[in-house]
PDB file of C-alpha atoms in Angstrom:
ATOM      1  CA  MET A  27       0.033  -0.142   0.078  1.00 78.00           C
ATOM      2  CA  ASN A  28       2.217   2.854  -1.326  1.00 86.00           C
ATOM      3  CA  LEU A  29       1.601   6.670  -1.543  1.00 86.00           C
ATOM      4  CA  PRO A  30      -0.071   6.721  -4.966  1.00 84.00           C
ATOM      5  CA  ASN A  31      -2.464   4.065  -3.717  1.00 86.00           C
ATOM      6  CA  LYS A  32      -3.166   5.648  -0.368  1.00 89.00           C
ATOM      7  CA  ILE A  33      -4.333   8.942  -2.595  1.00 90.00           C
ATOM      8  CA  THR A  34      -6.437   6.810  -4.660  1.00 89.00           C
ATOM      9  CA  ILE A  35      -8.115   5.084  -1.735  1.00 92.00           C
ATOM     10  CA  SER A  36      -8.786   8.465  -0.360  1.00 92.00           C
ATOM     11  CA  ARG A  37     -10.707   9.504  -3.273  1.00 93.00           C
ATOM     12  CA  ILE A  38     -12.831   6.455  -3.436  1.00 94.00           C
ATOM     13  CA  CYS A  39     -13.400   7.517   0.641  1.00 94.00           C
ATOM     14  CA  LEU A  40     -14.641  11.175  -0.140  1.00 95.00           C
ATOM     15  CA  ILE A  41     -17.137  10.207  -2.768  1.00 96.00           C
ATOM     16  CA  PRO A  42     -19.442   9.480   0.070  1.00 97.00           C
ATOM     17  CA  ILE A  43     -18.982  12.391   2.360  1.00 97.00           C
ATOM     18  CA  PHE A  44     -19.213  14.677  -1.228  1.00 96.00           C
ATOM     19  CA  MET A  45     -22.465  12.740  -1.945  1.00 97.00           C
ATOM     20  CA  VAL A  46     -24.098  13.964   1.757  1.00 97.00           C
ATOM     21  CA  PHE A  47     -22.944  17.509   0.985  1.00 97.00           C
ATOM     22  CA  LEU A  48     -24.740  17.278  -2.702  1.00 97.00           C
ATOM     23  CA  LEU A  49     -28.242  15.397  -1.967  1.00 97.00           C
ATOM     24  CA  ALA A  50     -28.993  15.289   1.909  1.00 94.00           C
ATOM     25  CA  PRO A  51     -30.994  18.408   3.221  1.00 92.00           C
ATOM     26  CA  LEU A  52     -28.670  20.188   5.114  1.00 92.00           C
ATOM     27  CA  PRO A  53     -29.860  23.071   6.898  1.00 91.00           C
ATOM     28  CA  MET A  54     -26.879  25.042   5.945  1.00 92.00           C
ATOM     29  CA  GLY A  55     -28.261  27.888   4.303  1.00 92.00           C
ATOM     30  CA  GLN A  56     -27.655  30.035   1.129  1.00 93.00           C
ATOM     31  CA  TRP A  57     -25.041  31.538  -0.225  1.00 88.00           C
ATOM     32  CA  GLU A  58     -24.908  34.278  -2.964  1.00 89.00           C
ATOM     33  CA  TRP A  59     -22.514  35.340  -5.261  1.00 86.00           C
ATOM     34  CA  LEU A  60     -22.681  37.789  -8.215  1.00 86.00           C
ATOM     35  CA  GLY A  61     -26.607  37.785  -8.003  1.00 86.00           C
ATOM     36  CA  VAL A  62     -26.889  33.749  -7.684  1.00 88.00           C
ATOM     37  CA  GLU A  63     -27.851  31.975  -4.932  1.00 91.00           C
ATOM     38  CA  ILE A  64     -26.069  28.594  -4.083  1.00 93.00           C
ATOM     39  CA  PRO A  65     -26.886  26.363  -1.233  1.00 95.00           C
ATOM     40  CA  LEU A  66     -23.694  26.550   0.991  1.00 96.00           C
ATOM     41  CA  ALA A  67     -23.876  22.614   1.450  1.00 96.00           C
ATOM     42  CA  HIS A  68     -23.798  22.827  -2.445  1.00 96.00           C
ATOM     43  CA  PHE A  69     -20.680  24.797  -2.765  1.00 95.00           C
ATOM     44  CA  ILE A  70     -19.292  22.765  -0.298  1.00 96.00           C
ATOM     45  CA  ALA A  71     -19.807  19.683  -2.287  1.00 97.00           C
ATOM     46  CA  ALA A  72     -17.981  20.756  -5.612  1.00 97.00           C
ATOM     47  CA  LEU A  73     -15.123  21.989  -3.513  1.00 96.00           C
ATOM     48  CA  LEU A  74     -14.541  18.368  -2.022  1.00 97.00           C
ATOM     49  CA  PHE A  75     -15.418  17.263  -6.055  1.00 97.00           C
ATOM     50  CA  ILE A  76     -12.479  19.178  -7.265  1.00 96.00           C
ATOM     51  CA  PHE A  77     -10.741  18.376  -4.412  1.00 95.00           C
ATOM     52  CA  ALA A  78     -11.148  14.502  -4.717  1.00 95.00           C
ATOM     53  CA  ALA A  79     -10.390  14.690  -8.622  1.00 93.00           C
ATOM     54  CA  ALA A  80      -7.164  16.821  -8.295  1.00 92.00           C
ATOM     55  CA  THR A  81      -6.214  13.612  -6.538  1.00 90.00           C
ATOM     56  CA  ASP A  82      -6.207  11.802  -9.530  1.00 84.00           C
ATOM     57  CA  TRP A  83      -3.151  14.090 -11.030  1.00 85.00           C
ATOM     58  CA  LEU A  84      -1.469  13.684  -7.574  1.00 85.00           C
ATOM     59  CA  ASP A  85      -1.594  10.310  -7.501  1.00 82.00           C
ATOM     60  CA  GLY A  86      -0.626   9.682 -10.977  1.00 80.00           C
ATOM     61  CA  TYR A  87       2.433  12.117 -10.476  1.00 82.00           C
ATOM     62  CA  TYR A  88       3.723   9.877  -7.194  1.00 83.00           C
ATOM     63  CA  ALA A  89       3.288   7.137  -8.622  1.00 82.00           C
ATOM     64  CA  ARG A  90       5.874   7.763 -12.111  1.00 83.00           C
ATOM     65  CA  LYS A  91       8.083  10.258 -10.064  1.00 87.00           C
ATOM     66  CA  LEU A  92       8.709   7.924  -7.484  1.00 84.00           C
ATOM     67  CA  ASN A  93       8.354   4.576  -9.716  1.00 85.00           C
ATOM     68  CA  LEU A  94       5.344   3.383  -7.538  1.00 80.00           C
ATOM     69  CA  VAL A  95       3.660   2.083 -10.309  1.00 79.00           C
ATOM     70  CA  THR A  96       1.834  -0.956  -9.028  1.00 76.00           C
ATOM     71  CA  ASN A  97      -0.939  -3.425 -10.566  1.00 71.00           C
ATOM     72  CA  PHE A  98      -2.889  -2.461  -8.263  1.00 73.00           C
ATOM     73  CA  GLY A  99      -2.409   1.164  -8.679  1.00 74.00           C
ATOM     74  CA  LYS A 100      -3.321   1.014 -12.082  1.00 74.00           C
ATOM     75  CA  PHE A 101      -6.764  -0.907 -11.454  1.00 75.00           C
ATOM     76  CA  LEU A 102      -7.776   1.078  -8.877  1.00 81.00           C
ATOM     77  CA  ASP A 103      -7.074   4.362  -9.588  1.00 83.00           C
ATOM     78  CA  PRO A 104      -9.224   4.445 -13.233  1.00 80.00           C
ATOM     79  CA  LEU A 105     -12.036   3.063 -11.309  1.00 85.00           C
ATOM     80  CA  ALA A 106     -11.925   5.414  -8.166  1.00 89.00           C
ATOM     81  CA  ASP A 107     -12.193   8.198 -11.265  1.00 89.00           C
ATOM     82  CA  LYS A 108     -15.386   6.494 -12.568  1.00 90.00           C
ATOM     83  CA  LEU A 109     -16.669   6.253  -9.382  1.00 93.00           C
ATOM     84  CA  LEU A 110     -16.434   9.749  -8.217  1.00 95.00           C
ATOM     85  CA  ILE A 111     -17.305  11.034 -11.972  1.00 95.00           C
ATOM     86  CA  THR A 112     -20.863   8.652 -11.951  1.00 96.00           C
ATOM     87  CA  ALA A 113     -21.533   9.456  -8.506  1.00 97.00           C
ATOM     88  CA  ALA A 114     -21.299  13.687  -9.119  1.00 97.00           C
ATOM     89  CA  LEU A 115     -23.340  12.869 -12.333  1.00 98.00           C
ATOM     90  CA  ILE A 116     -26.491  10.553 -10.597  1.00 97.00           C
ATOM     91  CA  GLY A 117     -26.729  13.130  -7.844  1.00 97.00           C
ATOM     92  CA  LEU A 118     -26.238  16.033 -10.802  1.00 98.00           C
ATOM     93  CA  VAL A 119     -29.661  14.072 -12.587  1.00 98.00           C
ATOM     94  CA  GLU A 120     -31.178  13.471  -9.104  1.00 97.00           C
ATOM     95  CA  LEU A 121     -31.021  17.480  -8.340  1.00 96.00           C
ATOM     96  CA  GLY A 122     -32.474  18.107 -11.780  1.00 96.00           C
ATOM     97  CA  ALA A 123     -29.299  20.203 -13.083  1.00 96.00           C
ATOM     98  CA  LEU A 124     -28.670  17.326 -15.434  1.00 97.00           C
ATOM     99  CA  PRO A 125     -30.394  15.571 -18.285  1.00 97.00           C
ATOM    100  CA  ALA A 126     -30.667  12.094 -17.512  1.00 97.00           C
ATOM    101  CA  TRP A 127     -29.581  11.237 -21.157  1.00 97.00           C
ATOM    102  CA  MET A 128     -26.455  12.900 -20.590  1.00 97.00           C
ATOM    103  CA  ALA A 129     -25.396  11.138 -17.742  1.00 97.00           C
ATOM    104  CA  ILE A 130     -26.212   7.625 -19.146  1.00 97.00           C
ATOM    105  CA  VAL A 131     -24.263   8.337 -22.205  1.00 96.00           C
ATOM    106  CA  ILE A 132     -21.016   9.486 -19.983  1.00 96.00           C
ATOM    107  CA  ILE A 133     -21.804   6.232 -17.713  1.00 96.00           C
ATOM    108  CA  SER A 134     -22.050   3.491 -20.176  1.00 95.00           C
ATOM    109  CA  ARG A 135     -19.176   4.543 -21.935  1.00 93.00           C
ATOM    110  CA  GLU A 136     -17.307   4.390 -19.022  1.00 89.00           C
ATOM    111  CA  PHE A 137     -18.541   0.849 -17.768  1.00 88.00           C
ATOM    112  CA  ALA A 138     -17.897  -0.470 -21.562  1.00 89.00           C
ATOM    113  CA  VAL A 139     -14.477   0.951 -21.588  1.00 86.00           C
ATOM    114  CA  THR A 140     -13.802  -0.966 -17.884  1.00 81.00           C
ATOM    115  CA  GLY A 141     -15.222  -4.035 -19.412  1.00 82.00           C
ATOM    116  CA  ILE A 142     -12.807  -4.119 -21.999  1.00 83.00           C
ATOM    117  CA  ARG A 143      -9.938  -3.224 -19.586  1.00 79.00           C
ATOM    118  CA  LEU A 144     -10.771  -6.307 -17.538  1.00 78.00           C
ATOM    119  CA  VAL A 145     -10.884  -8.577 -20.350  1.00 80.00           C
ATOM    120  CA  ALA A 146      -7.548  -7.307 -21.492  1.00 79.00           C
ATOM    121  CA  ALA A 147      -5.968  -7.489 -18.128  1.00 73.00           C
ATOM    122  CA  ALA A 148      -7.365 -11.156 -18.065  1.00 73.00           C
ATOM    123  CA  ASP A 149      -4.911 -11.637 -20.814  1.00 75.00           C
ATOM    124  CA  GLY A 150      -2.162  -9.862 -19.564  1.00 73.00           C
ATOM    125  CA  GLN A 151      -2.608  -6.880 -21.438  1.00 75.00           C
ATOM    126  CA  VAL A 152      -2.823  -3.533 -19.702  1.00 70.00           C
ATOM    127  CA  ILE A 153      -4.633  -1.017 -21.916  1.00 72.00           C
ATOM    128  CA  ALA A 154      -3.180   2.810 -21.438  1.00 68.00           C
ATOM    129  CA  ALA A 155      -5.751   5.886 -21.725  1.00 71.00           C
ATOM    130  CA  SER A 156      -5.528   7.800 -24.540  1.00 78.00           C
ATOM    131  CA  ASN A 157      -5.026  11.502 -25.213  1.00 86.00           C
ATOM    132  CA  LEU A 158      -8.612  11.812 -26.248  1.00 89.00           C
ATOM    133  CA  GLY A 159      -9.997   9.960 -23.389  1.00 85.00           C
ATOM    134  CA  LYS A 160      -7.804  12.108 -20.626  1.00 87.00           C
ATOM    135  CA  TRP A 161      -9.236  15.412 -22.531  1.00 93.00           C
ATOM    136  CA  LYS A 162     -12.762  13.617 -21.812  1.00 93.00           C
ATOM    137  CA  THR A 163     -12.438  13.066 -18.456  1.00 91.00           C
ATOM    138  CA  VAL A 164     -11.025  16.899 -17.901  1.00 93.00           C
ATOM    139  CA  TRP A 165     -14.445  18.215 -19.616  1.00 96.00           C
ATOM    140  CA  GLN A 166     -16.168  15.868 -17.013  1.00 96.00           C
ATOM    141  CA  ILE A 167     -14.686  17.129 -14.252  1.00 96.00           C
ATOM    142  CA  ILE A 168     -14.912  20.816 -15.724  1.00 97.00           C
ATOM    143  CA  GLY A 169     -18.912  20.273 -16.636  1.00 97.00           C
ATOM    144  CA  ILE A 170     -19.637  18.712 -13.759  1.00 97.00           C
ATOM    145  CA  SER A 171     -17.693  21.492 -11.224  1.00 97.00           C
ATOM    146  CA  ALA A 172     -19.640  24.057 -12.891  1.00 97.00           C
ATOM    147  CA  LEU A 173     -22.807  22.389 -12.737  1.00 97.00           C
ATOM    148  CA  MET A 174     -22.595  22.304  -9.030  1.00 96.00           C
ATOM    149  CA  LEU A 175     -21.458  25.710  -9.025  1.00 96.00           C
ATOM    150  CA  TYR A 176     -24.763  26.376 -10.524  1.00 95.00           C
ATOM    151  CA  ASN A 177     -22.675  28.303 -13.277  1.00 95.00           C
ATOM    152  CA  LEU A 178     -20.933  31.019 -11.394  1.00 92.00           C
ATOM    153  CA  PRO A 179     -19.015  33.062 -12.536  1.00 92.00           C
ATOM    154  CA  PHE A 180     -20.259  32.696 -15.909  1.00 94.00           C
ATOM    155  CA  GLU A 181     -24.250  33.021 -14.693  1.00 92.00           C
ATOM    156  CA  ALA A 182     -23.722  36.800 -14.234  1.00 89.00           C
ATOM    157  CA  LEU A 183     -22.895  37.388 -17.513  1.00 91.00           C
ATOM    158  CA  SER A 184     -25.590  34.703 -19.094  1.00 93.00           C
ATOM    159  CA  ILE A 185     -23.040  32.595 -20.504  1.00 96.00           C
ATOM    160  CA  PRO A 186     -24.086  28.866 -19.918  1.00 97.00           C
ATOM    161  CA  PHE A 187     -20.484  27.585 -19.289  1.00 98.00           C
ATOM    162  CA  ALA A 188     -21.591  25.269 -17.361  1.00 97.00           C
ATOM    163  CA  MET A 189     -23.976  23.940 -20.235  1.00 97.00           C
ATOM    164  CA  ILE A 190     -21.695  24.257 -23.146  1.00 97.00           C
ATOM    165  CA  SER A 191     -18.824  22.133 -21.201  1.00 97.00           C
ATOM    166  CA  ILE A 192     -21.086  19.300 -19.876  1.00 97.00           C
ATOM    167  CA  TRP A 193     -21.575  19.067 -24.040  1.00 98.00           C
ATOM    168  CA  ILE A 194     -18.133  19.133 -24.763  1.00 97.00           C
ATOM    169  CA  ALA A 195     -17.429  16.624 -22.066  1.00 97.00           C
ATOM    170  CA  THR A 196     -20.559  14.342 -23.500  1.00 97.00           C
ATOM    171  CA  ILE A 197     -19.335  14.583 -27.249  1.00 97.00           C
ATOM    172  CA  LEU A 198     -16.161  13.789 -26.142  1.00 96.00           C
ATOM    173  CA  THR A 199     -16.878  11.016 -24.368  1.00 95.00           C
ATOM    174  CA  LEU A 200     -18.584   9.770 -27.474  1.00 95.00           C
ATOM    175  CA  LEU A 201     -15.740  10.237 -29.335  1.00 95.00           C
ATOM    176  CA  SER A 202     -13.191   8.377 -27.005  1.00 92.00           C
ATOM    177  CA  GLY A 203     -15.271   5.440 -26.642  1.00 91.00           C
ATOM    178  CA  ILE A 204     -15.567   4.981 -30.121  1.00 92.00           C
ATOM    179  CA  ASP A 205     -11.820   5.621 -30.615  1.00 91.00           C
ATOM    180  CA  TYR A 206     -11.038   3.506 -27.565  1.00 88.00           C
ATOM    181  CA  PHE A 207     -13.109   0.531 -29.658  1.00 87.00           C
ATOM    182  CA  MET A 208     -11.810   0.743 -32.921  1.00 88.00           C
ATOM    183  CA  LYS A 209      -8.226   0.715 -31.378  1.00 87.00           C
ATOM    184  CA  ASN A 210      -8.508  -2.303 -29.054  1.00 83.00           C
ATOM    185  CA  ARG A 211     -11.042  -4.559 -30.813  1.00 81.00           C
ATOM    186  CA  HIS A 212      -8.533  -6.861 -31.142  1.00 80.00           C
ATOM    187  CA  VAL A 213      -9.491  -7.502 -27.370  1.00 77.00           C
ATOM    188  CA  ILE A 214     -13.288  -8.269 -28.067  1.00 73.00           C
ATOM    189  CA  LEU A 215     -12.408 -10.398 -31.622  1.00 76.00           C
ATOM    190  CA  LYS A 216     -10.067 -12.748 -29.506  1.00 73.00           C
ATOM    191  CA  SER A 217     -11.588 -13.216 -25.801  1.00 62.00           C
ATOM    192  CA  LYS A 218     -13.634 -16.168 -25.958  1.00 58.00           C
TER     193      LYS A 218
END
């Protein structure tokens, strides 16, 4: 259990805490900024989500810098990312801030890619994330964060940045999924 794996596990442990602040009816009041009211609990949830998402970069950095890359980490890190993103998307659908179909598209792609990775892992192959997949993750985090922050500060300028960014994330999710399946179709065709 090295440092990068501990950071990854801490990301997973933050998910239920973040979800409580996002979905539980906590009597914490409202916060107003630039004419937009945001429940303080949702603001805290957004900060926890952003912090948890940032630990993804941190664990990868330490794993590479300290040469602490493990098979456990290769499996757990993408799983932690998917759990965090999935939890956030479902929470936003519950709050009515995100259309359910977008969440379904993103979550379905994540499950499908995880399935291919598991099949490849059974054959001793590790499939690294592509640059397109990494950009997809960045835009998912940006879009989810913007939705949880009620589109602040862009709401004051009447710019629908949150929805624009979640559309970009959804499109990149589809494109990276297609790219992933095309590049790794040999894994599917070879599996028995």
